[in-house]
Amino acid sequence: MSNKDIFTPLDLGYTQIQNRILMGSMHTGLEEEKNGFEKQASFYEERAKGGVGIIVTGGIAPNLFGRLSPFGHQLSFPWQIKKHKKITKAVHKYPTKICLQILHAGRYGYHPLIVSASKTKAPISPFKARKLTSLEIRKTIYDYANTASLAKKADYDGVEIMGSEGYLINQFLSPCTNHRTDKYGGSFENRSRLALEIIRAIRKKCGREFIIIFRLSMLDLVKNGMSFEEVIKLAKLLEDNDVDIINTGIGWHEARIPTIATMVPRAAFAWITKKVKEHTNLPVIATNRINNPEDANKIIQDGTADMISMARPFLADPEFVQKAKNNQSHLINTCIACNQACLDHIFKNKVASCLVNPKACHETEFNQNKTKRKKKLIVIGAGPAGISFAIEAAKKGHEVSIYEKKSEIGGQFNLARRIPGKEEFNETIRYFKAQIELLNINLVLNFEMNLTELKKLDADEIIFASGITPRTPKIDGIDHPKVISYPDLILGNKKAGASVAVIGAGGIGFDVCEHLAYESPKDSTSLNLDEFLKEWGIDTEYKTRGALTKKHTPPAVRKIILLQRKQTKFGKSLGKTTGWIHRQSLKDKKIEFIGGVTYEKVSDEGLHISQDGNKRVLPVDSIILCAGQVSENNLFHEAKSELTIPCHLIGGALLAQEIDAKRAIDEGVRLANSL
């Protein structure tokens, strides 16, 4: 065990990083926004103020061909320096270092000018990449060095060279995309030439006292990717060529293995960082699904890595490091790895944010000052919308009381946290509880509010966040004993039989199928690391290129049929970056999908359906209803007509079309800031 921890400074010889926490690179969408540099300055400054050791910016292209999108940002001209200085000046108010990530998209660019090692097409881009000529490769190397030089002039402390995740340098390194026959293709020596020539050019241009981080793809997780021997060779070559730090890269964007989503076990890929660290003297950074100080400290103390990279945890809580340093882990707003407001937004060309912290990347839209007029505020409902409002309003200086009819807070999160792979929702409920106590919010449980009781309360304004109730579809025999509502199933009030039909293939339907795939609620826990690696086919012995092996997924413990009325793709409403994971998980568990059905009736025989005019009976033991929800807002309408004080409606009580925690929390926070 090492005597170091995450708060031990990291000495690079010519400079020192104040602690072992790196805020990993995230493209936020602010890069292309109007007044984007001012917004980025506020975003990064808040994280620097929170105590992070070093920040790596979102990826910046070195030239036009390397842009992620047609209007993506690049740093190539001296006139751009002044804009970037807005960011570095804001960060350098504090002891935090900041590095610019240089990212050439290669064939991952979303525009017709993309280039790569060879003429290939990525499955995640509609365009086919053109092969770079030898002259263009030399120009690309120059462009990398030029961008690094401009970054130094803009007062960045260094650069991170993006050599992983399937971007250009990774496309040269891996045989699956490098089919060249010149000195940049064929042998590993040739395939690694571009990466090393870029590093040498940057070091020559920027000098020795300039941080160079190389993000090394330790696991490509694609067929015919790099081998372990090649990864180690490259790590040693990076050391020989004056790189300062090696960061861990896991998986290409086109890989069909989840690497950062919530169903991935915490610190699931630290093992490969440890393997690489054994072969180099450079500081090595562990990354992916590390979201709490305890795991981070363990990784440092047991010698797995020298630093920890966290990206989305700094969206969730900019004060992560300061809270950890003050032994206040319970006050950290933990990243739940849902992807809903960060990656999903980016892949929809929207500005990123965070489901549990909607202020992330929107710092300039919120006034940090306390209210000048303290109000007494009543909140009806202790779900995500109500609690997020209450916490924000209390922070602004208002007096807040919450009334909840159930015996616990959390609303729909209390169901989500019981779904296999969604246990991280427990962390948000823990954070809610800690904030309620810290801010002296008056919480009253087991109290069903009505208009009479409401009239007795002394309040300046009332916020109705009473949530939703499951919708019961109009099907003949819907009150049959075989029928179970999804809350009753998930909470364990009723048990499903050996064969089950699930009505409704939205997010809840998928969650219910995951829940049903296990023997009992007691067994419905997220996969441990060994199970995860086996189920997704990751070879920890690294015998094959890309570290892929055959998947071993146990089928569901009962027969499960997922049904929907629509003819559309199952899970169409699921998250853009996680929907494929949920669909694949159910398919691997041998769950049957039936679309385009009409529900005729429920009887002792089972569920009667018709499909394409053909009637049939599904002889199932249980039928689970996941057919949507309706708003609980009757009390709001009564109060609106009877009371003279302002009444507000937020969350599911306002709109129950989809259970949307992201919208609910955002509405709560923004309403609190508007009062």
XYZ file of C-alpha atoms in Angstrom:
675
model
C 0.000 0.000 0.000
C 1.211 3.475 -0.877
C 1.248 6.357 1.606
C -0.070 8.608 -1.166
C -3.711 9.561 -1.641
C -5.701 11.732 -4.034
C -4.585 14.883 -2.186
C -0.864 14.162 -2.507
C 0.706 16.581 -5.026
C 2.129 15.085 -8.228
C 5.638 16.359 -8.962
C 6.589 16.450 -12.653
C 10.006 17.947 -11.910
C 9.539 21.315 -13.562
C 6.020 21.798 -12.166
C 3.727 20.342 -9.539
C 0.043 19.408 -9.715
C -1.673 20.200 -6.417
C -3.478 16.850 -6.146
C -4.082 13.584 -8.005
C -7.485 14.465 -9.498
C -7.770 15.331 -13.180
C -11.002 16.674 -14.660
C -11.218 14.637 -17.841
C -11.941 16.047 -21.252
C -15.597 16.565 -22.168
C -16.998 18.193 -25.260
C -19.735 20.391 -23.786
C -21.117 22.168 -26.852
C -20.074 25.489 -25.331
C -17.128 25.443 -27.724
C -19.470 26.348 -30.591
C -21.943 28.491 -28.628
C -22.388 32.247 -28.957
C -20.181 33.813 -26.247
C -18.823 30.297 -25.826
C -15.452 31.319 -24.409
C -17.076 33.387 -21.660
C -19.338 30.453 -20.839
C -16.426 28.002 -20.848
C -14.462 30.351 -18.593
C -17.287 30.307 -16.029
C -17.666 26.537 -16.351
C -13.978 25.756 -15.856
C -13.450 28.439 -13.203
C -16.084 26.902 -10.968
C -14.293 23.527 -11.130
C -10.902 25.161 -10.474
C -12.411 26.969 -7.498
C -13.619 23.559 -6.289
C -10.012 22.385 -6.028
C -9.398 20.011 -8.950
C -5.700 19.460 -9.660
C -5.681 19.676 -13.436
C -8.349 20.279 -16.077
C -8.320 18.950 -19.640
C -10.555 20.878 -22.015
C -12.932 19.450 -24.558
C -11.264 18.281 -27.748
C -10.014 21.036 -30.079
C -9.102 20.199 -33.675
C -5.668 21.066 -35.085
C -7.050 21.763 -38.564
C -10.193 21.877 -40.691
C -10.127 18.178 -41.597
C -9.899 17.218 -37.918
C -13.053 19.002 -36.777
C -15.738 16.923 -35.103
C -18.473 18.809 -36.968
C -18.632 21.370 -39.809
C -18.531 24.250 -37.324
C -16.475 22.474 -34.690
C -13.755 24.441 -32.966
C -10.121 24.377 -34.002
C -7.087 26.303 -32.746
C -4.878 27.190 -35.701
C -4.466 30.963 -35.843
C -2.794 33.574 -33.603
C -5.927 35.724 -33.446
C -7.623 32.886 -31.480
C -5.163 33.163 -28.577
C -6.984 36.099 -26.970
C -10.231 34.104 -26.771
C -8.561 31.117 -25.121
C -6.891 33.387 -22.583
C -10.361 34.047 -21.151
C -10.417 30.387 -20.083
C -6.861 30.113 -18.785
C -7.082 33.417 -16.904
C -10.253 32.262 -15.134
C -8.725 28.899 -14.153
C -5.396 30.389 -13.047
C -7.105 32.432 -10.341
C -6.621 29.155 -8.460
C -3.705 26.652 -8.219
C -5.328 24.422 -10.853
C -3.471 23.537 -14.075
C -5.285 23.399 -17.403
C -4.351 21.515 -20.577
C -5.902 21.851 -24.006
C -6.876 18.551 -25.567
C -5.860 18.303 -29.221
C -8.306 15.971 -30.943
C -8.326 15.136 -34.639
C -11.596 13.338 -35.328
C -10.302 11.359 -38.299
C -13.099 9.231 -39.705
C -15.302 10.119 -36.718
C -15.893 13.628 -38.020
C -19.450 14.481 -38.954
C -18.684 16.325 -42.199
C -17.671 15.392 -45.786
C -14.016 16.499 -45.432
C -12.982 13.730 -43.041
C -9.689 11.888 -43.470
C -8.121 8.826 -41.898
C -5.187 6.421 -42.113
C -6.991 4.581 -44.907
C -10.130 4.962 -46.961
C -12.700 3.579 -44.512
C -16.129 4.439 -43.134
C -16.991 4.515 -39.430
C -20.396 3.108 -38.482
C -21.102 6.269 -36.466
C -20.520 8.734 -39.321
C -22.506 9.004 -42.586
C -19.362 9.987 -44.500
C -16.517 7.879 -45.850
C -13.056 9.058 -44.877
C -10.420 9.849 -47.468
C -6.907 8.402 -47.036
C -4.309 10.961 -45.969
C -1.391 11.369 -48.351
C 2.201 11.407 -47.082
C 2.358 15.158 -47.640
C -0.903 15.638 -45.706
C 0.469 13.565 -42.829
C 3.471 15.892 -42.564
C 1.107 18.866 -42.641
C -1.048 17.258 -39.919
C 2.006 16.814 -37.682
C 2.841 20.481 -38.206
C -0.764 21.427 -37.365
C -0.630 19.524 -34.059
C 2.575 21.326 -33.073
C 1.136 24.660 -34.181
C -1.977 24.140 -32.044
C 0.169 23.196 -29.041
C 2.312 26.302 -29.553
C -0.758 28.540 -29.735
C -2.101 26.817 -26.588
C 1.130 27.642 -24.775
C 0.856 31.274 -25.877
C -2.729 31.266 -24.562
C -1.269 30.264 -21.156
C -2.401 26.646 -21.129
C -0.068 24.590 -18.930
C 0.114 21.837 -21.507
C -1.822 19.676 -23.944
C -3.410 16.264 -23.964
C -2.945 14.406 -27.233
C -6.042 12.334 -27.920
C -4.675 8.968 -29.001
C -7.643 6.804 -28.060
C -11.399 6.302 -28.420
C -11.025 5.603 -32.144
C -9.972 9.097 -33.241
C -7.299 9.793 -35.884
C -4.149 8.737 -33.999
C -5.927 5.595 -32.799
C -6.996 4.942 -36.412
C -3.314 4.927 -37.403
C -2.336 2.718 -34.457
C -4.877 -0.067 -35.023
C -4.740 -2.571 -37.911
C -8.523 -2.493 -38.220
C -8.393 0.983 -39.754
C -4.784 1.282 -40.920
C -4.366 -0.583 -44.217
C -1.455 1.505 -45.461
C 1.624 0.025 -47.111
C 3.939 3.030 -46.672
C 6.054 3.958 -43.640
C 2.871 4.815 -41.673
C 1.279 1.375 -42.080
C 1.937 -2.340 -41.709
C 4.250 -3.006 -38.738
C 3.574 -1.538 -35.318
C 6.700 0.571 -35.698
C 5.109 2.171 -38.748
C 1.610 2.448 -37.302
C 2.923 4.238 -34.201
C 5.076 6.634 -36.251
C 2.410 9.362 -36.512
C 1.824 9.490 -32.740
C 5.542 9.732 -31.969
C 6.279 12.327 -34.648
C 3.444 14.483 -33.298
C 4.881 14.270 -29.769
C 8.394 15.152 -30.972
C 7.099 18.090 -32.986
C 5.148 19.451 -30.009
C 8.080 19.031 -27.629
C 10.422 20.757 -30.083
C 7.991 23.642 -30.558
C 6.936 24.096 -26.920
C 10.013 23.118 -24.937
C 10.508 20.715 -22.048
C 8.580 22.665 -19.412
C 5.190 22.124 -21.004
C 2.902 19.287 -19.896
C 2.235 16.629 -22.518
C -0.387 14.038 -21.617
C -0.973 11.207 -24.073
C -4.319 9.447 -23.941
C -3.389 5.890 -24.795
C -6.005 3.403 -25.979
C -5.327 0.573 -23.562
C -8.401 -1.363 -24.708
C -9.684 -0.749 -28.243
C -12.588 -3.201 -27.715
C -12.979 -3.585 -31.487
C -11.969 -6.478 -33.736
C -8.387 -6.338 -34.962
C -7.533 -3.502 -32.603
C -4.183 -3.108 -30.872
C -2.679 -6.029 -28.967
C -1.505 -5.808 -25.363
C 2.102 -6.099 -26.508
C 1.598 -3.084 -28.773
C -0.001 -1.074 -25.976
C 3.039 -1.714 -23.767
C 5.468 -0.937 -26.607
C 3.724 2.375 -27.163
C 3.730 3.206 -23.443
C 7.510 2.697 -23.371
C 7.969 4.777 -26.522
C 5.908 7.568 -24.974
C 8.288 7.544 -22.015
C 11.302 7.629 -24.330
C 9.847 10.621 -26.176
C 9.367 12.920 -23.182
C 5.643 12.496 -22.566
C 4.837 13.548 -18.986
C 1.704 11.540 -18.184
C -0.198 8.645 -19.761
C -3.974 8.810 -19.534
C -6.117 5.710 -19.964
C -8.387 5.423 -22.996
C -11.051 2.719 -23.015
C -12.948 1.540 -26.083
C -13.704 3.098 -29.440
C -16.946 5.002 -29.839
C -18.127 2.325 -32.265
C -17.366 -0.522 -29.831
C -20.433 -2.511 -28.828
C -19.445 -2.642 -25.174
C -20.631 -0.114 -22.570
C -17.703 1.685 -20.945
C -19.138 4.631 -18.984
C -22.897 4.022 -18.654
C -24.516 3.392 -15.283
C -24.672 -0.407 -15.678
C -20.862 -0.504 -15.867
C -19.427 -1.402 -12.436
C -17.450 1.301 -10.688
C -13.767 1.455 -11.668
C -14.446 -1.376 -14.108
C -11.327 -0.740 -16.166
C -8.763 0.103 -13.482
C -7.255 -3.352 -13.978
C -5.858 -2.469 -17.412
C -4.353 0.776 -16.089
C -2.556 -1.279 -13.453
C -1.235 -3.691 -16.105
C 0.193 -0.824 -18.139
C 1.609 0.987 -15.102
C 3.756 -2.056 -14.353
C 5.676 -1.424 -17.593
C 6.367 2.322 -17.427
C 7.879 4.853 -15.056
C 5.536 7.604 -16.219
C 2.579 8.640 -14.052
C -0.496 6.766 -15.287
C -4.095 7.944 -14.925
C -7.047 5.620 -14.225
C -10.421 6.526 -15.665
C -14.004 5.430 -16.445
C -16.793 5.060 -13.848
C -14.815 6.386 -10.898
C -17.295 8.679 -9.169
C -16.437 8.862 -5.468
C -13.423 9.739 -3.293
C -13.266 6.335 -1.616
C -12.705 4.387 -4.856
C -10.330 7.079 -6.108
C -8.225 6.880 -2.953
C -8.089 3.092 -3.073
C -6.805 3.167 -6.656
C -3.995 5.534 -5.671
C -3.145 3.769 -2.419
C -2.963 0.261 -3.865
C -0.674 1.427 -6.685
C -3.154 0.846 -9.508
C -2.590 4.375 -10.845
C -0.881 7.672 -10.034
C -3.832 9.921 -10.836
C -7.589 9.666 -11.254
C -9.506 11.118 -14.182
C -13.125 12.064 -13.573
C -15.141 13.899 -16.171
C -18.877 13.719 -15.557
C -18.505 13.763 -11.749
C -17.432 17.388 -12.215
C -20.616 18.104 -14.118
C -22.576 16.674 -11.200
C -20.611 18.540 -8.527
C -17.945 21.193 -9.200
C -17.003 21.107 -5.489
C -16.214 17.375 -5.553
C -12.555 17.757 -4.517
C -13.173 20.332 -1.799
C -15.952 18.233 -0.253
C -13.765 15.131 -0.348
C -10.887 17.035 1.268
C -13.226 18.219 4.037
C -14.430 14.633 4.702
C -17.861 15.546 3.346
C -18.367 12.772 0.803
C -22.002 12.541 1.865
C -22.532 16.069 0.510
C -21.200 15.234 -2.969
C -23.817 15.280 -5.720
C -22.697 12.016 -7.283
C -22.651 11.355 -11.023
C -25.072 8.493 -11.703
C -23.667 7.850 -15.208
C -27.079 8.161 -16.837
C -25.743 10.013 -19.944
C -29.099 11.748 -20.343
C -27.980 15.375 -20.174
C -24.284 15.055 -21.030
C -23.528 12.639 -23.876
C -27.108 12.449 -25.136
C -27.150 16.235 -25.488
C -23.837 16.311 -27.341
C -24.943 13.668 -29.825
C -28.048 15.778 -30.477
C -25.922 18.914 -31.027
C -27.164 20.471 -27.792
C -25.152 22.024 -24.974
C -24.272 19.414 -22.366
C -25.478 19.585 -18.799
C -26.186 17.112 -15.993
C -29.379 15.393 -14.881
C -28.562 15.868 -11.192
C -27.054 19.339 -11.680
C -28.756 21.320 -14.451
C -26.527 24.330 -13.714
C -23.578 22.501 -15.299
C -22.480 24.291 -18.501
C -25.169 26.902 -17.810
C -23.366 28.757 -15.011
C -23.863 32.183 -16.600
C -27.649 31.717 -16.544
C -27.869 31.574 -12.758
C -27.449 34.280 -10.144
C -25.275 33.012 -7.298
C -26.492 35.659 -4.845
C -28.980 34.939 -2.077
C -32.489 36.353 -2.267
C -33.209 39.813 -0.867
C -36.753 38.787 -0.006
C -37.058 35.620 2.062
C -40.253 33.665 1.378
C -42.075 30.804 3.064
C -42.386 28.102 0.425
C -44.463 24.919 0.580
C -43.550 21.979 -1.644
C -46.048 19.164 -2.243
C -44.157 16.031 -3.210
C -40.646 14.787 -2.393
C -39.708 13.411 -5.784
C -36.811 14.741 -7.909
C -38.682 17.909 -8.978
C -39.864 18.854 -5.496
C -36.593 18.164 -3.719
C -34.427 19.857 -6.345
C -36.626 22.935 -6.003
C -36.474 22.797 -2.208
C -32.683 22.464 -2.069
C -32.098 25.301 -4.507
C -34.667 27.551 -2.842
C -33.151 26.915 0.595
C -29.679 27.722 -0.753
C -31.105 31.016 -2.030
C -32.227 31.791 1.532
C -35.920 30.869 1.481
C -37.731 28.950 4.233
C -38.895 25.660 2.745
C -41.216 22.865 3.900
C -41.836 19.625 1.974
C -44.923 17.437 2.419
C -44.781 13.882 1.081
C -47.573 11.304 1.284
C -45.196 8.330 1.262
C -42.789 7.203 3.956
C -39.647 8.052 2.002
C -38.348 10.705 -0.357
C -37.244 10.117 -3.941
C -40.414 9.513 -5.947
C -39.661 7.503 -9.083
C -35.982 7.304 -8.087
C -37.048 4.795 -5.432
C -38.117 2.501 -8.242
C -35.140 3.231 -10.478
C -32.607 2.404 -7.756
C -34.022 -1.128 -7.498
C -33.383 -1.900 -11.168
C -30.258 -3.972 -11.904
C -27.607 -1.583 -13.163
C -29.327 1.541 -11.834
C -28.226 1.371 -8.214
C -26.418 4.692 -8.613
C -29.802 6.388 -8.110
C -29.292 5.530 -4.435
C -26.555 8.152 -4.430
C -28.909 10.917 -5.529
C -31.366 10.034 -2.781
C -28.479 10.048 -0.289
C -27.471 13.499 -1.552
C -31.058 14.744 -1.281
C -31.283 13.565 2.336
C -27.952 15.148 3.249
C -28.946 18.480 1.720
C -32.347 18.488 3.435
C -30.586 18.069 6.776
C -27.798 20.551 5.990
C -30.198 23.280 4.836
C -32.732 22.733 7.649
C -35.546 22.034 5.212
C -38.699 20.978 7.045
C -39.645 17.519 5.749
C -43.002 15.961 6.643
C -43.482 12.344 5.504
C -46.614 10.169 5.524
C -48.753 13.265 5.032
C -51.229 13.410 2.160
C -51.983 17.054 1.568
C -55.491 18.268 0.767
C -57.032 21.686 0.231
C -58.276 21.988 3.814
C -54.815 21.338 5.243
C -53.243 23.581 2.640
C -55.394 26.524 3.691
C -54.096 26.180 7.270
C -50.477 26.696 6.222
C -48.699 30.025 6.247
C -47.047 30.226 2.835
C -46.018 32.879 0.313
C -46.022 30.430 -2.594
C -46.831 26.748 -3.142
C -45.000 24.370 -5.463
C -46.881 21.290 -6.612
C -44.510 18.453 -7.493
C -46.813 15.549 -6.732
C -45.546 13.439 -9.591
C -47.371 10.765 -11.540
C -49.426 7.606 -11.170
C -49.178 4.603 -13.505
C -51.773 4.566 -16.275
C -54.109 1.595 -16.404
C -54.945 0.770 -20.037
C -58.501 -0.041 -21.049
C -58.236 -3.756 -21.662
C -60.969 -6.258 -20.933
C -60.043 -8.175 -17.759
C -57.404 -5.674 -16.674
C -58.360 -6.301 -13.025
C -57.446 -10.001 -13.336
C -55.118 -11.352 -10.575
C -52.462 -12.012 -13.216
C -52.079 -8.258 -13.785
C -49.437 -6.373 -11.757
C -48.541 -2.685 -11.902
C -44.859 -1.924 -12.324
C -44.551 -0.213 -8.893
C -46.066 -3.233 -7.153
C -43.605 -5.506 -8.946
C -40.481 -3.424 -8.347
C -41.316 -2.679 -4.708
C -41.942 -6.365 -4.071
C -45.621 -5.988 -3.186
C -46.485 -8.638 -5.774
C -44.385 -11.340 -7.389
C -44.277 -12.414 -11.020
C -44.627 -16.010 -12.160
C -42.391 -18.144 -14.349
C -43.671 -16.600 -17.578
C -44.404 -12.898 -17.978
C -45.775 -10.486 -20.557
C -44.703 -6.869 -20.170
C -47.114 -4.343 -21.707
C -45.230 -1.249 -22.867
C -41.717 -0.998 -24.293
C -40.671 2.430 -23.079
C -37.969 3.023 -20.503
C -40.052 1.493 -17.710
C -40.789 -1.617 -19.755
C -37.071 -2.155 -20.365
C -36.310 -1.607 -16.676
C -38.987 -4.090 -15.647
C -37.537 -6.712 -18.001
C -34.111 -6.273 -16.407
C -35.732 -6.606 -12.982
C -37.575 -9.772 -14.008
C -34.452 -11.368 -15.467
C -33.174 -12.150 -11.960
C -34.457 -14.662 -9.453
C -35.728 -12.249 -6.816
C -35.439 -8.578 -5.842
C -32.607 -9.621 -3.527
C -30.611 -10.771 -6.554
C -31.454 -7.723 -8.642
C -28.134 -6.009 -8.092
C -25.722 -4.555 -10.589
C -23.255 -6.979 -12.060
C -20.008 -7.455 -10.220
C -16.924 -6.842 -12.292
C -16.272 -10.462 -13.258
C -19.871 -10.917 -14.392
C -19.797 -7.675 -16.363
C -16.601 -8.632 -18.182
C -17.990 -12.075 -19.053
C -21.394 -10.805 -20.162
C -19.891 -8.223 -22.516
C -16.984 -10.340 -23.739
C -13.951 -8.449 -22.427
C -10.761 -10.511 -22.247
C -8.754 -9.489 -19.177
C -5.957 -11.831 -20.232
C -5.735 -9.769 -23.427
C -4.988 -12.764 -25.643
C -6.707 -11.238 -28.659
C -6.399 -7.898 -30.428
C -8.835 -5.387 -29.005
C -9.230 -7.595 -25.883
C -12.453 -9.150 -27.141
C -13.678 -12.629 -26.277
C -16.920 -14.582 -26.528
C -19.821 -13.183 -24.511
C -21.321 -15.329 -21.741
C -24.712 -13.960 -20.776
C -26.993 -16.149 -18.652
C -30.571 -16.095 -19.984
C -33.330 -14.579 -17.870
C -34.570 -16.842 -15.077
C -38.112 -16.707 -16.459
C -39.706 -16.437 -19.887
C -40.267 -12.737 -20.617
C -42.110 -11.175 -23.551
C -41.910 -7.418 -24.109
C -44.814 -6.006 -26.112
C -45.698 -2.676 -27.681
C -48.536 -1.361 -29.822
C -46.227 0.503 -32.182
C -44.422 -0.999 -35.151
C -41.408 1.214 -34.456
C -38.029 0.202 -33.081
C -38.161 -1.101 -29.528
C -36.813 1.394 -27.028
C -37.059 4.289 -29.462
C -37.528 6.708 -26.552
C -34.448 5.452 -24.693
C -31.336 7.589 -24.397
C -29.407 8.160 -27.618
C -26.134 6.839 -26.197
C -27.511 4.092 -23.950
C -30.538 2.736 -25.819
C -28.422 0.238 -27.744
C -27.030 -1.103 -24.460
C -30.491 -1.772 -23.020
C -31.707 -3.413 -26.241
C -28.616 -5.605 -26.469
C -28.855 -6.590 -22.808
C -32.416 -7.852 -23.217
C -31.601 -9.674 -26.452
C -28.637 -11.379 -24.783
C -30.947 -12.512 -21.977
C -33.232 -14.143 -24.599
C -36.163 -11.818 -23.936
C -38.729 -11.888 -26.757
C -39.892 -8.667 -28.463
C -43.338 -8.464 -30.084
C -44.428 -5.215 -31.732
C -47.499 -3.967 -33.533
C -49.942 -5.699 -31.180
C -53.468 -4.940 -30.055
C -54.367 -6.055 -26.533
C -57.692 -7.884 -26.636
C -58.227 -9.143 -23.086
C -56.772 -10.836 -20.022
C -58.143 -14.191 -18.892
C -57.127 -17.277 -16.941
C -55.458 -18.464 -20.167
C -53.179 -15.419 -20.313
C -52.930 -12.290 -22.467
C -55.001 -12.252 -25.643
C -53.456 -10.178 -28.438
C -53.871 -9.648 -32.150
C -51.053 -8.927 -34.563
C -51.494 -8.251 -38.276
C -55.093 -9.441 -37.950
C -54.075 -12.739 -36.352
C -55.301 -13.439 -32.837
C -53.313 -15.455 -30.339
C -53.019 -16.083 -26.613
C -49.782 -15.660 -24.703
C -50.097 -18.297 -21.943
C -48.281 -16.295 -19.270
C -48.520 -16.422 -15.486
C -48.190 -12.644 -15.006
C -48.828 -9.464 -16.963
C -46.918 -6.338 -15.954
C -48.381 -2.942 -16.846
C -45.832 -0.389 -18.088
C -48.307 1.538 -20.221
C -47.387 5.078 -19.325
C -48.501 7.393 -16.547
C -50.803 10.277 -15.742
C -50.137 13.448 -13.765
C -51.184 13.879 -10.143
C -52.248 17.522 -10.297
C -55.848 17.683 -9.070
C -54.837 19.468 -5.870
C -52.999 22.094 -7.898
C -56.131 22.956 -9.871
C -58.196 23.117 -6.661
C -55.653 25.393 -5.003
C -55.345 27.557 -8.081
C -59.057 28.340 -7.953
C -59.361 28.686 -4.154
C -56.121 30.367 -3.043
C -54.810 33.839 -3.780
C -51.102 33.055 -3.452
C -48.962 31.932 -6.430
C -49.099 28.212 -7.221
C -46.541 26.466 -9.419
C -46.625 23.075 -11.136
C -43.402 21.191 -11.982
C -42.126 17.726 -12.882
C -44.392 14.795 -13.624
C -47.345 16.672 -12.141
C -46.924 19.169 -14.979
C -46.235 16.686 -17.781
C -46.391 12.908 -17.485
C -45.841 12.002 -21.119
C -42.532 10.371 -20.242
C -40.952 9.942 -16.819
C -38.252 12.554 -17.244
C -36.084 13.210 -14.198
C -33.814 15.458 -16.230
C -36.678 17.834 -17.020
C -38.137 17.567 -13.516
C -34.890 18.536 -11.756
C -34.185 21.291 -14.255
C -37.661 22.762 -13.716
C -37.203 22.643 -9.952
C -33.824 24.404 -9.997
C -34.890 27.051 -12.495
C -38.139 27.814 -10.678
C -36.243 28.271 -7.397
C -33.912 30.725 -9.093
C -36.798 32.698 -10.562
C -38.593 33.445 -7.274
